[in-house]
Amino acid sequence: MAHKKQTLGEFIIENQTSFKYSSGELSSLLNSIRLAAKVVNHEVNKAGLVDIIGASGDVNIQGEDQQKLDVYANIKFIQTLINRNIVCGIASEEEDDFISVNSQDENHQNKYIVLIDPLDGSSNIDVNVSVGTIFSIYRRKTPVGSPVTLDDFLQKGSQQVAAGYIVYGTSTMLVYTTGDGVNGFTLNPAIGSFYLSHPNMKFPIDGKIYSVNEGNYTHFPQGIKNYIKYCQKEEGDRPYTSRYIGSLVSDFHRNMIKGGIYLYPKCSLLEPGKLRLLYECNPIAFLAEQADGKASDGLTRILDIQPTELHQRVPFVCGSKNMVDKCEAFIREAQ
Ligand code: P6P
């Protein structure tokens, strides 16, 4: 008799009690993300068939062309979160400023805020490469009932109560943590349910895959250059394999399963890096640590960085613990 796999809905309810703030609100919030994921997945999977491919003509605050599917995913996640009346604030890569939800409603007691990258890697959409949604959840800092402020969003990653991603790949998966390990759920599109397919995911402590855009090599700090040459050197279990999809969620997901390291270093005079701290690096770093991996900006633990701006960027080194340790050693040595 095949063991009946637990659905995501059953898992959320069953584990609600283990969650120290088990008010049921977080379960409802995770269920709203589950619903939005299915809606977006449906559109992503047929993107090639309907006219939502290609840029919407707008440009987001990152100065990046907004792909129509970006806009669609952003709207769907924001709408679903607001309709469920569970959150008091939302920040999105696609929104210049944060959104205060129902702050005028005096009996509005919602205490969670959500930061989201609704469709990360969207430049991959029109070439049929997997993309993802990344989410990060905090309890608000300011008093319940008052309008949220920027301070509610500029919390250290160590304050997250939950984080996760949806990867719209060969299969669609939702992977998340509430601080008690990482669990992965695979969508059965025929019936629209997510099933527990990857319980208690753990990074292999070592790996042989490195993921970086080597086209930026000449602009990398010397320590990163030295580490990349180390990865490529014929010695011991090296050279490692280079695997870079150009979609953070997909590269991270593969590395968590197989072992590996993802790097997005500083590579321009203007910016400290490309990835955004609040809705890319913090949630991915929370997952990495919960899976016994590691995440830093090359020197400082990502979850300890005090944010100063909603869309700030940081250098990012994340993956198998021994590989991140080695990379950080090269960076310190080069300083
Ligand atoms: P590049 C996608 O735009 C993204 O934010 C990550 O998902 C991805 O890893 C990275 O940027 C790709 O950036 O400069 O290598 O194309």
mmCIF file of C-alpha atoms and ligand atoms in Angstrom:
data_model
loop_
_atom_site.group_PDB
_atom_site.id
_atom_site.type_symbol
_atom_site.label_atom_id
_atom_site.label_comp_id
_atom_site.label_asym_id
_atom_site.label_seq_id
_atom_site.Cartn_x
_atom_site.Cartn_y
_atom_site.Cartn_z
ATOM 1 C CA MET A 1 0.000 0.000 0.000
ATOM 2 C CA ALA A 2 1.651 3.265 -1.086
ATOM 3 C CA HIS A 3 2.085 5.567 1.895
ATOM 4 C CA LYS A 4 -0.436 8.417 1.494
ATOM 5 C CA LYS A 5 1.609 11.607 1.177
ATOM 6 C CA GLN A 6 0.582 14.460 3.426
ATOM 7 C CA THR A 7 -0.796 17.533 1.671
ATOM 8 C CA LEU A 8 0.591 20.986 2.400
ATOM 9 C CA GLY A 9 -2.699 21.987 4.010
ATOM 10 C CA GLU A 10 -2.578 19.011 6.395
ATOM 11 C CA PHE A 11 1.100 19.689 7.139
ATOM 12 C CA ILE A 12 0.457 23.360 7.985
ATOM 13 C CA ILE A 13 -2.343 22.485 10.409
ATOM 14 C CA GLU A 14 -0.418 19.584 11.958
ATOM 15 C CA ASN A 15 2.667 21.731 12.545
ATOM 16 C CA GLN A 16 0.810 24.830 13.688
ATOM 17 C CA THR A 17 1.061 23.736 17.310
ATOM 18 C CA SER A 18 4.862 23.382 17.037
ATOM 19 C CA PHE A 19 4.982 27.010 15.893
ATOM 20 C CA LYS A 20 5.480 29.120 19.020
ATOM 21 C CA TYR A 21 3.146 31.872 17.810
ATOM 22 C CA SER A 22 0.501 29.303 16.796
ATOM 23 C CA SER A 23 -2.357 31.730 16.474
ATOM 24 C CA GLY A 24 -3.669 30.107 13.331
ATOM 25 C CA GLU A 25 -3.007 33.376 11.508
ATOM 26 C CA LEU A 26 0.329 32.145 10.197
ATOM 27 C CA SER A 27 -1.349 28.953 8.978
ATOM 28 C CA SER A 28 -3.943 31.057 7.193
ATOM 29 C CA LEU A 29 -1.158 33.238 5.747
ATOM 30 C CA LEU A 30 0.746 30.194 4.463
ATOM 31 C CA ASN A 31 -2.475 28.855 2.970
ATOM 32 C CA SER A 32 -3.026 32.123 1.113
ATOM 33 C CA ILE A 33 0.487 31.816 -0.350
ATOM 34 C CA ARG A 34 -0.347 28.239 -1.328
ATOM 35 C CA LEU A 35 -3.434 29.452 -3.192
ATOM 36 C CA ALA A 36 -1.607 32.305 -4.986
ATOM 37 C CA ALA A 37 1.155 29.858 -5.967
ATOM 38 C CA LYS A 38 -1.351 27.652 -7.774
ATOM 39 C CA VAL A 39 -2.887 30.616 -9.603
ATOM 40 C CA VAL A 40 0.512 31.948 -10.721
ATOM 41 C CA ASN A 41 1.703 28.461 -11.611
ATOM 42 C CA HIS A 42 -1.234 28.082 -13.958
ATOM 43 C CA GLU A 43 -0.247 31.261 -15.822
ATOM 44 C CA VAL A 44 3.508 30.522 -15.816
ATOM 45 C CA ASN A 45 2.889 27.082 -17.273
ATOM 46 C CA LYS A 46 0.920 28.404 -20.210
ATOM 47 C CA ALA A 47 2.948 31.606 -20.666
ATOM 48 C CA GLY A 48 4.031 30.461 -24.096
ATOM 49 C CA LEU A 49 0.446 30.151 -25.263
ATOM 50 C CA VAL A 50 -1.130 33.441 -24.331
ATOM 51 C CA ASP A 51 -0.165 37.005 -24.844
ATOM 52 C CA ILE A 52 1.488 37.631 -21.487
ATOM 53 C CA ILE A 53 4.999 36.966 -22.706
ATOM 54 C CA GLY A 54 7.260 39.932 -23.146
ATOM 55 C CA ALA A 55 7.708 43.160 -21.310
ATOM 56 C CA SER A 56 4.724 45.091 -20.076
ATOM 57 C CA GLY A 57 6.440 48.245 -21.225
ATOM 58 C CA ASP A 58 6.791 49.447 -17.647
ATOM 59 C CA VAL A 59 10.036 49.556 -15.688
ATOM 60 C CA ASN A 60 10.170 48.649 -11.984
ATOM 61 C CA ILE A 61 12.106 50.439 -9.234
ATOM 62 C CA GLN A 62 15.086 48.213 -10.031
ATOM 63 C CA GLY A 63 15.165 49.819 -13.482
ATOM 64 C CA GLU A 64 14.363 46.379 -14.952
ATOM 65 C CA ASP A 65 11.789 45.875 -17.734
ATOM 66 C CA GLN A 66 8.690 44.453 -16.092
ATOM 67 C CA GLN A 67 7.694 41.242 -17.838
ATOM 68 C CA LYS A 68 3.900 40.912 -17.957
ATOM 69 C CA LEU A 69 4.089 37.736 -15.877
ATOM 70 C CA ASP A 70 5.986 39.751 -13.235
ATOM 71 C CA VAL A 71 3.107 42.165 -13.068
ATOM 72 C CA TYR A 72 0.542 39.366 -13.042
ATOM 73 C CA ALA A 73 2.302 37.453 -10.243
ATOM 74 C CA ASN A 74 2.730 40.628 -8.217
ATOM 75 C CA ILE A 75 -0.969 41.462 -8.472
ATOM 76 C CA LYS A 76 -2.074 37.906 -7.649
ATOM 77 C CA PHE A 77 0.067 37.556 -4.523
ATOM 78 C CA ILE A 78 -0.843 41.031 -3.241
ATOM 79 C CA GLN A 79 -4.559 40.534 -3.938
ATOM 80 C CA THR A 80 -4.611 37.093 -2.242
ATOM 81 C CA LEU A 81 -2.793 38.373 0.829
ATOM 82 C CA ILE A 82 -5.089 41.403 1.169
ATOM 83 C CA ASN A 83 -8.301 39.469 0.536
ATOM 84 C CA ARG A 84 -7.513 37.000 3.303
ATOM 85 C CA ASN A 85 -7.250 39.931 5.741
ATOM 86 C CA ILE A 86 -4.296 38.393 7.573
ATOM 87 C CA VAL A 87 -1.444 40.824 6.971
ATOM 88 C CA CYS A 88 -0.988 44.461 7.945
ATOM 89 C CA GLY A 89 1.704 45.264 5.383
ATOM 90 C CA ILE A 90 3.259 44.026 2.139
ATOM 91 C CA ALA A 91 6.491 44.945 0.326
ATOM 92 C CA SER A 92 7.283 43.701 -3.169
ATOM 93 C CA GLU A 93 10.207 43.924 -5.572
ATOM 94 C CA GLU A 94 7.686 45.268 -8.075
ATOM 95 C CA GLU A 95 6.371 48.037 -5.783
ATOM 96 C CA ASP A 96 8.378 51.217 -5.159
ATOM 97 C CA ASP A 97 6.994 51.578 -1.617
ATOM 98 C CA PHE A 98 5.458 49.204 0.926
ATOM 99 C CA ILE A 99 1.686 48.702 1.071
ATOM 100 C CA SER A 100 -0.152 49.325 4.364
ATOM 101 C CA VAL A 101 -3.168 46.999 4.630
ATOM 102 C CA ASN A 102 -6.438 47.902 6.447
ATOM 103 C CA SER A 103 -4.633 50.253 8.791
ATOM 104 C CA GLN A 104 -7.780 52.422 9.002
ATOM 105 C CA ASP A 105 -9.821 49.544 10.390
ATOM 106 C CA GLU A 106 -9.650 50.100 14.195
ATOM 107 C CA ASN A 107 -10.300 46.462 15.063
ATOM 108 C CA HIS A 108 -7.684 45.316 12.579
ATOM 109 C CA GLN A 109 -5.414 43.197 14.736
ATOM 110 C CA ASN A 110 -3.301 41.599 12.018
ATOM 111 C CA LYS A 111 0.329 41.327 13.055
ATOM 112 C CA TYR A 112 2.164 39.800 10.072
ATOM 113 C CA ILE A 113 3.967 41.546 7.251
ATOM 114 C CA VAL A 114 5.104 39.863 4.031
ATOM 115 C CA LEU A 115 7.964 40.799 1.720
ATOM 116 C CA ILE A 116 7.914 39.157 -1.682
ATOM 117 C CA ASP A 117 9.756 38.794 -4.953
ATOM 118 C CA PRO A 118 6.722 37.703 -6.952
ATOM 119 C CA LEU A 119 8.578 36.372 -9.971
ATOM 120 C CA ASP A 120 12.330 36.103 -9.551
ATOM 121 C CA GLY A 121 14.396 35.322 -12.640
ATOM 122 C CA SER A 122 11.649 36.724 -14.854
ATOM 123 C CA SER A 123 14.113 37.414 -17.678
ATOM 124 C CA ASN A 124 14.048 33.620 -18.104
ATOM 125 C CA ILE A 125 10.300 33.455 -18.828
ATOM 126 C CA ASP A 126 10.391 33.930 -22.583
ATOM 127 C CA VAL A 127 13.138 31.327 -22.951
ATOM 128 C CA ASN A 128 11.202 28.712 -20.967
ATOM 129 C CA VAL A 129 13.659 28.503 -18.067
ATOM 130 C CA SER A 130 12.318 27.994 -14.541
ATOM 131 C CA VAL A 131 11.443 31.033 -12.401
ATOM 132 C CA GLY A 132 10.348 31.407 -8.807
ATOM 133 C CA THR A 133 8.494 33.366 -6.129
ATOM 134 C CA ILE A 134 10.310 34.171 -2.863
ATOM 135 C CA PHE A 135 8.526 35.239 0.352
ATOM 136 C CA SER A 136 9.588 36.422 3.788
ATOM 137 C CA ILE A 137 7.275 36.825 6.805
ATOM 138 C CA TYR A 138 7.756 38.866 10.001
ATOM 139 C CA ARG A 139 5.606 39.924 12.931
ATOM 140 C CA ARG A 140 5.196 43.686 12.852
ATOM 141 C CA LYS A 141 7.353 45.735 15.258
ATOM 142 C CA THR A 142 5.008 48.707 15.691
ATOM 143 C CA PRO A 143 1.804 48.420 17.795
ATOM 144 C CA VAL A 144 -1.031 46.371 16.317
ATOM 145 C CA GLY A 145 -3.863 48.525 14.933
ATOM 146 C CA SER A 146 -1.650 51.438 13.871
ATOM 147 C CA PRO A 147 -0.503 51.889 10.252
ATOM 148 C CA VAL A 148 2.699 49.983 9.506
ATOM 149 C CA THR A 149 5.883 51.992 9.110
ATOM 150 C CA LEU A 150 9.125 51.366 7.235
ATOM 151 C CA ASP A 151 10.604 50.055 10.512
ATOM 152 C CA ASP A 152 8.230 47.095 10.319
ATOM 153 C CA PHE A 153 9.943 46.078 7.077
ATOM 154 C CA LEU A 154 13.546 46.940 7.962
ATOM 155 C CA GLN A 155 13.957 44.082 10.425
ATOM 156 C CA LYS A 156 17.013 41.818 10.493
ATOM 157 C CA GLY A 157 16.580 38.499 8.694
ATOM 158 C CA SER A 158 17.052 36.745 12.044
ATOM 159 C CA GLN A 159 13.588 38.100 13.024
ATOM 160 C CA GLN A 160 11.754 36.234 10.256
ATOM 161 C CA VAL A 161 8.988 33.903 11.457
ATOM 162 C CA ALA A 162 8.711 32.113 8.106
ATOM 163 C CA ALA A 163 10.224 32.147 4.617
ATOM 164 C CA GLY A 164 10.037 30.102 1.471
ATOM 165 C CA TYR A 165 9.870 29.931 -2.286
ATOM 166 C CA ILE A 166 7.847 28.446 -5.092
ATOM 167 C CA VAL A 167 9.904 27.149 -8.025
ATOM 168 C CA TYR A 168 7.937 26.874 -11.278
ATOM 169 C CA GLY A 169 10.187 24.270 -12.863
ATOM 170 C CA THR A 170 9.797 20.841 -14.463
ATOM 171 C CA SER A 171 7.504 20.387 -11.500
ATOM 172 C CA THR A 172 6.185 23.154 -9.288
ATOM 173 C CA MET A 173 7.384 23.005 -5.702
ATOM 174 C CA LEU A 174 6.728 25.059 -2.583
ATOM 175 C CA VAL A 175 9.600 24.945 -0.065
ATOM 176 C CA TYR A 176 9.311 26.753 3.280
ATOM 177 C CA THR A 177 10.402 26.989 6.891
ATOM 178 C CA THR A 178 8.828 28.390 10.065
ATOM 179 C CA GLY A 179 12.119 27.969 11.941
ATOM 180 C CA ASP A 180 11.709 24.244 12.527
ATOM 181 C CA GLY A 181 13.500 22.811 9.487
ATOM 182 C CA VAL A 182 12.777 23.001 5.748
ATOM 183 C CA ASN A 183 10.093 20.981 3.956
ATOM 184 C CA GLY A 184 9.380 20.715 0.219
ATOM 185 C CA PHE A 185 5.987 20.107 -1.383
ATOM 186 C CA THR A 186 5.365 19.162 -5.002
ATOM 187 C CA LEU A 187 2.218 20.240 -6.817
ATOM 188 C CA ASN A 188 0.106 17.560 -8.429
ATOM 189 C CA PRO A 189 -1.375 19.771 -11.170
ATOM 190 C CA ALA A 190 -4.068 17.223 -11.985
ATOM 191 C CA ILE A 191 -5.773 17.838 -8.645
ATOM 192 C CA GLY A 192 -4.153 21.109 -7.570
ATOM 193 C CA SER A 193 -2.721 19.832 -4.298
ATOM 194 C CA PHE A 194 0.818 20.189 -2.980
ATOM 195 C CA TYR A 195 2.167 16.940 -1.448
ATOM 196 C CA LEU A 196 5.087 16.560 0.994
ATOM 197 C CA SER A 197 7.797 15.219 -1.344
ATOM 198 C CA HIS A 198 11.000 16.467 0.379
ATOM 199 C CA PRO A 199 10.648 16.243 4.154
ATOM 200 C CA ASN A 200 13.335 17.843 6.354
ATOM 201 C CA MET A 201 15.586 19.105 3.517
ATOM 202 C CA LYS A 202 19.279 19.440 4.423
ATOM 203 C CA PHE A 203 22.230 20.940 2.558
ATOM 204 C CA PRO A 204 25.048 18.406 2.096
ATOM 205 C CA ILE A 205 27.861 19.889 4.240
ATOM 206 C CA ASP A 206 30.100 19.842 1.142
ATOM 207 C CA GLY A 207 29.490 19.993 -2.574
ATOM 208 C CA LYS A 208 31.053 20.125 -6.007
ATOM 209 C CA ILE A 209 28.863 22.692 -7.752
ATOM 210 C CA TYR A 210 29.502 26.423 -7.888
ATOM 211 C CA SER A 211 26.960 28.860 -9.323
ATOM 212 C CA VAL A 212 28.098 32.323 -10.423
ATOM 213 C CA ASN A 213 27.787 34.561 -13.485
ATOM 214 C CA GLU A 214 31.411 34.280 -14.611
ATOM 215 C CA GLY A 215 30.782 36.965 -17.221
ATOM 216 C CA ASN A 216 31.305 39.421 -14.366
ATOM 217 C CA TYR A 217 34.668 37.873 -13.396
ATOM 218 C CA THR A 218 36.854 40.898 -14.153
ATOM 219 C CA HIS A 219 34.765 43.045 -11.772
ATOM 220 C CA PHE A 220 34.803 40.600 -8.847
ATOM 221 C CA PRO A 221 36.749 41.379 -5.651
ATOM 222 C CA GLN A 222 40.116 39.552 -5.580
ATOM 223 C CA GLY A 223 39.013 37.096 -2.874
ATOM 224 C CA ILE A 224 36.111 35.909 -5.060
ATOM 225 C CA LYS A 225 38.448 35.578 -8.069
ATOM 226 C CA ASN A 226 40.817 33.484 -5.952
ATOM 227 C CA TYR A 227 37.954 31.254 -4.769
ATOM 228 C CA ILE A 228 36.687 30.696 -8.336
ATOM 229 C CA LYS A 229 40.208 29.700 -9.443
ATOM 230 C CA TYR A 230 40.313 27.331 -6.452
ATOM 231 C CA CYS A 231 37.035 25.738 -7.653
ATOM 232 C CA GLN A 232 38.525 25.282 -11.130
ATOM 233 C CA LYS A 233 41.925 23.908 -10.047
ATOM 234 C CA GLU A 234 42.804 20.229 -10.733
ATOM 235 C CA GLU A 235 43.419 19.161 -7.163
ATOM 236 C CA GLY A 236 41.763 16.677 -4.813
ATOM 237 C CA ASP A 237 38.016 16.555 -5.542
ATOM 238 C CA ARG A 238 38.293 19.549 -7.881
ATOM 239 C CA PRO A 239 37.635 21.007 -10.428
ATOM 240 C CA TYR A 240 34.032 21.520 -9.353
ATOM 241 C CA THR A 241 31.168 21.746 -11.839
ATOM 242 C CA SER A 242 29.851 25.156 -12.863
ATOM 243 C CA ARG A 243 26.035 25.305 -12.954
ATOM 244 C CA TYR A 244 24.255 28.669 -13.323
ATOM 245 C CA ILE A 245 20.609 28.905 -14.369
ATOM 246 C CA GLY A 246 20.254 32.645 -13.821
ATOM 247 C CA SER A 247 17.302 32.044 -11.514
ATOM 248 C CA LEU A 248 18.250 32.255 -7.822
ATOM 249 C CA VAL A 249 15.454 29.956 -6.669
ATOM 250 C CA SER A 250 16.425 27.240 -9.182
ATOM 251 C CA ASP A 251 20.168 27.459 -8.488
ATOM 252 C CA PHE A 252 19.556 27.458 -4.735
ATOM 253 C CA HIS A 253 17.093 24.555 -4.922
ATOM 254 C CA ARG A 254 19.493 22.388 -6.932
ATOM 255 C CA ASN A 255 22.422 23.225 -4.628
ATOM 256 C CA MET A 256 20.386 22.411 -1.507
ATOM 257 C CA ILE A 257 19.590 18.971 -2.901
ATOM 258 C CA LYS A 258 22.983 18.163 -4.456
ATOM 259 C CA GLY A 259 25.363 20.343 -2.448
ATOM 260 C CA GLY A 260 26.874 23.510 -3.857
ATOM 261 C CA ILE A 261 27.499 27.218 -3.489
ATOM 262 C CA TYR A 262 25.790 30.218 -5.099
ATOM 263 C CA LEU A 263 27.654 33.502 -5.441
ATOM 264 C CA TYR A 264 26.447 36.932 -6.451
ATOM 265 C CA PRO A 265 29.383 39.146 -5.434
ATOM 266 C CA LYS A 266 29.867 42.870 -5.736
ATOM 267 C CA CYS A 267 30.665 43.358 -9.418
ATOM 268 C CA SER A 268 30.262 47.030 -10.149
ATOM 269 C CA LEU A 269 31.539 50.280 -8.725
ATOM 270 C CA LEU A 270 27.941 51.418 -8.251
ATOM 271 C CA GLU A 271 26.219 48.609 -6.415
ATOM 272 C CA PRO A 272 27.282 46.261 -3.571
ATOM 273 C CA GLY A 273 25.746 43.407 -5.585
ATOM 274 C CA LYS A 274 22.564 42.649 -7.532
ATOM 275 C CA LEU A 275 20.431 40.636 -5.130
ATOM 276 C CA ARG A 276 18.062 42.407 -2.738
ATOM 277 C CA LEU A 277 18.515 41.828 0.979
ATOM 278 C CA LEU A 278 14.889 41.920 2.131
ATOM 279 C CA TYR A 279 13.017 39.669 -0.298
ATOM 280 C CA GLU A 280 15.760 37.557 -1.876
ATOM 281 C CA CYS A 281 18.772 37.113 0.418
ATOM 282 C CA ASN A 282 17.045 37.089 3.835
ATOM 283 C CA PRO A 283 14.414 34.418 3.021
ATOM 284 C CA ILE A 284 16.933 32.261 1.129
ATOM 285 C CA ALA A 285 19.450 32.662 3.977
ATOM 286 C CA PHE A 286 16.802 31.620 6.561
ATOM 287 C CA LEU A 287 16.072 28.484 4.508
ATOM 288 C CA ALA A 288 19.808 27.803 4.032
ATOM 289 C CA GLU A 289 20.506 27.927 7.777
ATOM 290 C CA GLN A 290 17.436 25.874 8.615
ATOM 291 C CA ALA A 291 18.822 23.238 6.191
ATOM 292 C CA ASP A 292 22.251 23.354 7.938
ATOM 293 C CA GLY A 293 23.724 25.483 5.146
ATOM 294 C CA LYS A 294 25.214 28.967 5.426
ATOM 295 C CA ALA A 295 24.645 32.439 3.930
ATOM 296 C CA SER A 296 26.725 35.606 4.190
ATOM 297 C CA ASP A 297 27.685 38.699 2.238
ATOM 298 C CA GLY A 298 31.184 37.195 2.156
ATOM 299 C CA LEU A 299 32.025 38.493 5.634
ATOM 300 C CA THR A 300 28.824 38.990 7.669
ATOM 301 C CA ARG A 301 25.985 36.522 8.295
ATOM 302 C CA ILE A 302 23.089 37.678 6.075
ATOM 303 C CA LEU A 303 20.517 37.297 8.876
ATOM 304 C CA ASP A 304 22.531 39.673 11.104
ATOM 305 C CA ILE A 305 22.594 42.564 8.611
ATOM 306 C CA GLN A 306 20.519 45.542 9.759
ATOM 307 C CA PRO A 307 18.538 46.714 6.685
ATOM 308 C CA THR A 308 18.486 50.448 5.940
ATOM 309 C CA GLU A 309 16.421 50.574 2.725
ATOM 310 C CA LEU A 310 13.524 48.538 1.323
ATOM 311 C CA HIS A 311 15.303 47.644 -1.946
ATOM 312 C CA GLN A 312 18.896 47.580 -0.779
ATOM 313 C CA ARG A 313 21.300 45.152 -2.409
ATOM 314 C CA VAL A 314 24.010 43.033 -0.779
ATOM 315 C CA PRO A 315 26.706 40.656 -2.019
ATOM 316 C CA PHE A 316 25.509 37.062 -1.518
ATOM 317 C CA VAL A 317 27.371 33.801 -0.822
ATOM 318 C CA CYS A 318 25.108 30.877 0.069
ATOM 319 C CA GLY A 319 25.133 27.086 0.168
ATOM 320 C CA SER A 320 26.926 24.093 1.680
ATOM 321 C CA LYS A 321 28.583 25.163 4.914
ATOM 322 C CA ASN A 322 32.129 23.983 4.125
ATOM 323 C CA MET A 323 32.040 25.668 0.706
ATOM 324 C CA VAL A 324 30.846 28.997 2.131
ATOM 325 C CA ASP A 325 33.505 28.751 4.876
ATOM 326 C CA LYS A 326 36.182 28.193 2.211
ATOM 327 C CA CYS A 327 34.973 31.109 0.086
ATOM 328 C CA GLU A 328 34.918 33.421 3.136
ATOM 329 C CA ALA A 329 38.495 32.316 3.956
ATOM 330 C CA PHE A 330 39.643 33.425 0.481
ATOM 331 C CA ILE A 331 37.825 36.754 0.918
ATOM 332 C CA ARG A 332 39.407 37.422 4.332
ATOM 333 C CA GLU A 333 42.852 36.361 3.043
ATOM 334 C CA ALA A 334 42.615 38.810 0.119
ATOM 335 C CA GLN A 335 41.650 41.756 2.347
HETATM 336 P P1 P6P B 1 22.602 37.837 -13.758
HETATM 337 C C1 P6P B 1 17.221 37.202 -11.450
HETATM 338 O O1 P6P B 1 17.108 38.483 -12.048
HETATM 339 C C2 P6P B 1 18.180 37.336 -10.287
HETATM 340 O O2 P6P B 1 17.677 38.235 -9.351
HETATM 341 C C3 P6P B 1 18.418 35.965 -9.654
HETATM 342 O O3 P6P B 1 17.296 35.169 -9.683
HETATM 343 C C4 P6P B 1 19.530 35.399 -10.508
HETATM 344 O O4 P6P B 1 20.346 34.467 -9.818
HETATM 345 C C5 P6P B 1 20.344 36.645 -10.863
HETATM 346 O O5 P6P B 1 19.452 37.755 -10.766
HETATM 347 C C6 P6P B 1 20.884 36.566 -12.280
HETATM 348 O O6 P6P B 1 21.600 37.752 -12.511
HETATM 349 O O7 P6P B 1 23.268 39.195 -13.618
HETATM 350 O O8 P6P B 1 23.608 36.716 -13.597
HETATM 351 O O9 P6P B 1 21.759 37.688 -14.984
#
